[in-house]
Amino acid sequence: MAASPVLRDIYNAYREQRGEEDDGFLFEDEQAPISRLDVLVYRPTTATDMTSFATIGMAANAMPAVPGPGRGGRAELHLGRRGPLTRPEEHAIAVRLANLALHPFITGMQLNWGHMIGFGEDFPTFPGCRAVFLAGPLSAEGLDYVHTSVGAVRVLNVVPITDAERQRGRALPPVDFAQSLLEHADIFAERPQ
């Protein structure tokens, strides 16, 4: 089946910003709320020491329009991890992102900047991080939205956080929490234990 116009627009925007992906993982299930989700992988280069991940497929449908900020809309997930990873590590992260992309469609609750989502186990390659914080752009070059033929698609940056960071995040406004994370930790790497 051909990709929808919104997903083609997102793919083209990623290509324009990042170039061609190095690898990717495809998740398909005709019975799932998202029948196809791709997780693109961009490996470290001489210009950057980051392995980056970007989903394409979550924005095929608008998230539930529940009360609160965001009012539904479409979104895709991004995640950065400092350094090179093995293919099994990349796969484990892609699986977690694919499951997170399903979250709003299974729970009926949208995802938005400032939300924290807990897991029962560590986020892959981030020991001690059993939750994630969803942030807007984390740098001046970061995307906030991808503009498509059906409107803006929000980019949710997935930041794995520790239990202590999650507690601190509950006491701060989301923008202040994001700033404190950037100031006090390398959010793209394992935290000291």
Coordinates of C-alpha atoms in Angstrom, one line a residue:
M1 CA 0.0 0.0 0.0
A2 CA 1.3 3.5 -0.9
A3 CA 2.1 5.9 2.0
S4 CA -0.4 8.6 2.7
P5 CA 0.4 12.2 1.7
V6 CA 1.1 13.2 5.3
L7 CA 3.6 10.4 5.8
R8 CA 5.3 11.2 2.5
D9 CA 5.6 14.8 3.6
I10 CA 7.1 13.8 6.9
Y11 CA 9.6 11.4 5.2
N12 CA 10.6 14.2 2.8
A13 CA 11.1 16.7 5.6
Y14 CA 13.3 14.2 7.5
R15 CA 15.4 13.6 4.3
E16 CA 15.7 17.4 3.9
Q17 CA 16.9 18.0 7.5
R18 CA 18.9 14.8 8.1
G19 CA 19.7 13.2 4.7
E20 CA 19.1 9.5 4.0
E21 CA 18.6 7.2 7.0
D22 CA 21.2 4.6 7.7
D23 CA 18.8 1.9 8.7
G24 CA 15.3 1.3 9.9
F25 CA 12.8 -1.0 11.5
L26 CA 9.3 -1.8 10.1
F27 CA 6.4 -2.7 12.4
E28 CA 3.2 -3.9 10.7
D29 CA 0.0 -5.2 12.2
E30 CA -3.3 -4.8 10.3
Q31 CA -5.2 -5.2 13.6
A32 CA -3.3 -2.5 15.5
P33 CA -4.4 1.1 15.8
I34 CA -1.3 2.0 13.6
S35 CA -1.1 -0.6 10.9
R36 CA 2.4 0.4 9.8
L37 CA 5.1 2.2 11.7
D38 CA 8.7 2.8 10.5
V39 CA 11.5 3.8 12.9
L40 CA 14.3 5.4 11.0
V41 CA 17.9 5.2 12.4
Y42 CA 20.6 7.8 11.7
R43 CA 24.0 6.6 12.9
P44 CA 26.8 8.8 14.2
T45 CA 28.9 10.7 11.6
T46 CA 32.0 12.8 11.7
A47 CA 29.7 15.8 12.4
T48 CA 27.7 14.3 15.2
D49 CA 28.3 11.5 17.8
M50 CA 24.5 10.8 18.0
T51 CA 22.4 7.8 17.0
S52 CA 19.0 9.3 16.2
F53 CA 15.7 7.7 15.8
A54 CA 12.5 9.1 14.1
T55 CA 9.1 7.5 13.7
I56 CA 7.0 7.7 10.6
G57 CA 3.4 6.3 10.9
M58 CA 2.1 7.7 14.1
A59 CA 0.8 10.8 12.3
A60 CA -1.3 8.7 9.9
N61 CA -4.2 9.4 12.3
A62 CA -4.9 12.3 14.7
M63 CA -4.5 11.5 18.3
P64 CA -7.6 11.5 20.5
A65 CA -8.9 15.1 21.1
V66 CA -9.2 14.9 24.9
P67 CA -9.3 18.0 27.0
G68 CA -6.0 19.6 27.7
P69 CA -3.1 21.1 25.7
G70 CA -2.7 19.8 22.2
R71 CA -6.3 18.9 21.6
G72 CA -5.4 15.8 19.6
G73 CA -3.5 16.6 16.5
R74 CA -0.8 14.5 14.8
A75 CA 2.6 13.7 16.2
E76 CA 5.8 11.7 15.5
L77 CA 8.5 10.6 18.0
H78 CA 12.3 11.4 17.9
L79 CA 15.0 10.2 20.2
G80 CA 18.7 10.8 20.4
R81 CA 21.3 8.5 22.0
R82 CA 25.0 9.5 22.3
G83 CA 27.4 7.2 20.5
P84 CA 27.1 4.2 18.3
L85 CA 24.8 1.3 19.2
T86 CA 24.7 -2.3 18.2
R87 CA 21.8 -3.4 15.9
P88 CA 20.1 -5.3 18.7
E89 CA 20.3 -2.1 20.8
E90 CA 18.8 -0.1 18.0
H91 CA 16.1 -2.7 17.6
A92 CA 15.2 -2.5 21.3
I93 CA 14.9 1.3 21.2
A94 CA 12.8 1.0 18.0
V95 CA 10.4 -1.5 19.7
R96 CA 10.0 0.9 22.7
L97 CA 9.3 3.8 20.4
A98 CA 6.8 1.8 18.4
N99 CA 5.0 0.8 21.6
L100 CA 5.0 4.5 22.7
A101 CA 3.5 5.6 19.4
L102 CA 0.6 3.2 20.0
H103 CA 0.0 4.7 23.5
P104 CA -2.5 7.5 22.6
F105 CA -4.6 5.2 20.3
I106 CA -4.8 2.4 22.9
T107 CA -5.4 4.6 26.0
G108 CA -7.5 7.3 24.4
M109 CA -5.1 9.9 25.9
Q110 CA -3.0 12.1 23.6
L111 CA 0.8 12.6 24.0
N112 CA 2.2 16.1 24.1
W113 CA 5.2 18.2 25.1
G114 CA 5.6 18.1 28.9
H115 CA 4.1 14.7 29.4
M116 CA 5.9 12.0 31.4
I117 CA 5.2 8.3 30.7
G118 CA 6.4 5.5 33.0
F119 CA 7.4 2.0 32.1
G120 CA 7.9 -1.1 34.3
E121 CA 11.5 -1.5 33.1
D122 CA 14.5 0.5 32.0
F123 CA 14.4 2.3 28.6
P124 CA 16.8 0.3 26.3
T125 CA 20.4 1.5 26.6
F126 CA 19.4 4.0 29.4
P127 CA 19.8 2.0 32.7
G128 CA 17.9 3.4 35.6
C129 CA 15.6 5.4 33.3
R130 CA 12.1 3.8 33.8
A131 CA 10.2 6.8 32.4
V132 CA 10.3 9.3 29.5
F133 CA 9.7 13.0 29.3
L134 CA 8.3 14.3 26.0
A135 CA 9.9 17.5 25.0
G136 CA 9.7 20.1 22.3
P137 CA 12.9 21.1 20.4
L138 CA 16.0 20.4 22.5
S139 CA 18.3 22.6 20.4
A140 CA 18.1 25.6 18.1
E141 CA 18.2 23.2 15.1
G142 CA 15.6 20.8 16.5
L143 CA 12.2 20.4 14.9
D144 CA 9.0 21.5 16.7
Y145 CA 6.6 20.6 13.9
V146 CA 6.8 19.1 10.5
H147 CA 4.5 21.1 8.1
T148 CA 2.5 18.8 5.9
S149 CA -0.4 18.9 3.4
V150 CA -2.8 18.1 6.3
G151 CA -1.4 20.6 8.8
A152 CA 1.4 20.6 11.3
V153 CA 2.7 17.4 12.8
R154 CA 4.1 17.8 16.3
V155 CA 7.6 16.4 17.0
L156 CA 7.8 14.8 20.4
N157 CA 11.4 14.3 21.6
V158 CA 11.6 11.3 23.8
V159 CA 14.0 11.9 26.8
P160 CA 14.5 8.9 29.1
I161 CA 14.5 10.0 32.7
T162 CA 15.4 8.5 36.1
D163 CA 13.0 8.1 39.0
A164 CA 14.7 11.1 40.7
E165 CA 14.4 13.2 37.5
R166 CA 10.7 12.2 37.2
Q167 CA 10.1 13.3 40.8
R168 CA 11.7 16.7 40.1
G169 CA 9.7 17.0 36.9
R170 CA 6.4 16.7 38.8
A171 CA 7.3 19.8 40.8
L172 CA 8.4 22.0 37.9
P173 CA 6.6 23.5 34.9
P174 CA 7.6 21.4 31.8
V175 CA 9.7 24.1 30.2
D176 CA 11.7 24.6 33.5
F177 CA 12.1 20.8 33.8
A178 CA 13.4 20.5 30.3
Q179 CA 15.9 23.3 30.9
S180 CA 17.0 21.7 34.2
L181 CA 17.6 18.4 32.4
L182 CA 19.7 20.0 29.8
E183 CA 21.7 21.9 32.4
H184 CA 22.3 19.0 34.8
A185 CA 22.6 15.8 32.7
D186 CA 23.6 14.5 29.4
I187 CA 20.1 13.5 28.4
F188 CA 21.5 11.6 25.4
A189 CA 23.5 9.1 27.5
E190 CA 23.4 6.8 30.5
R191 CA 23.1 8.7 33.8
P192 CA 25.7 8.0 36.5
Q193 CA 24.3 5.5 39.0

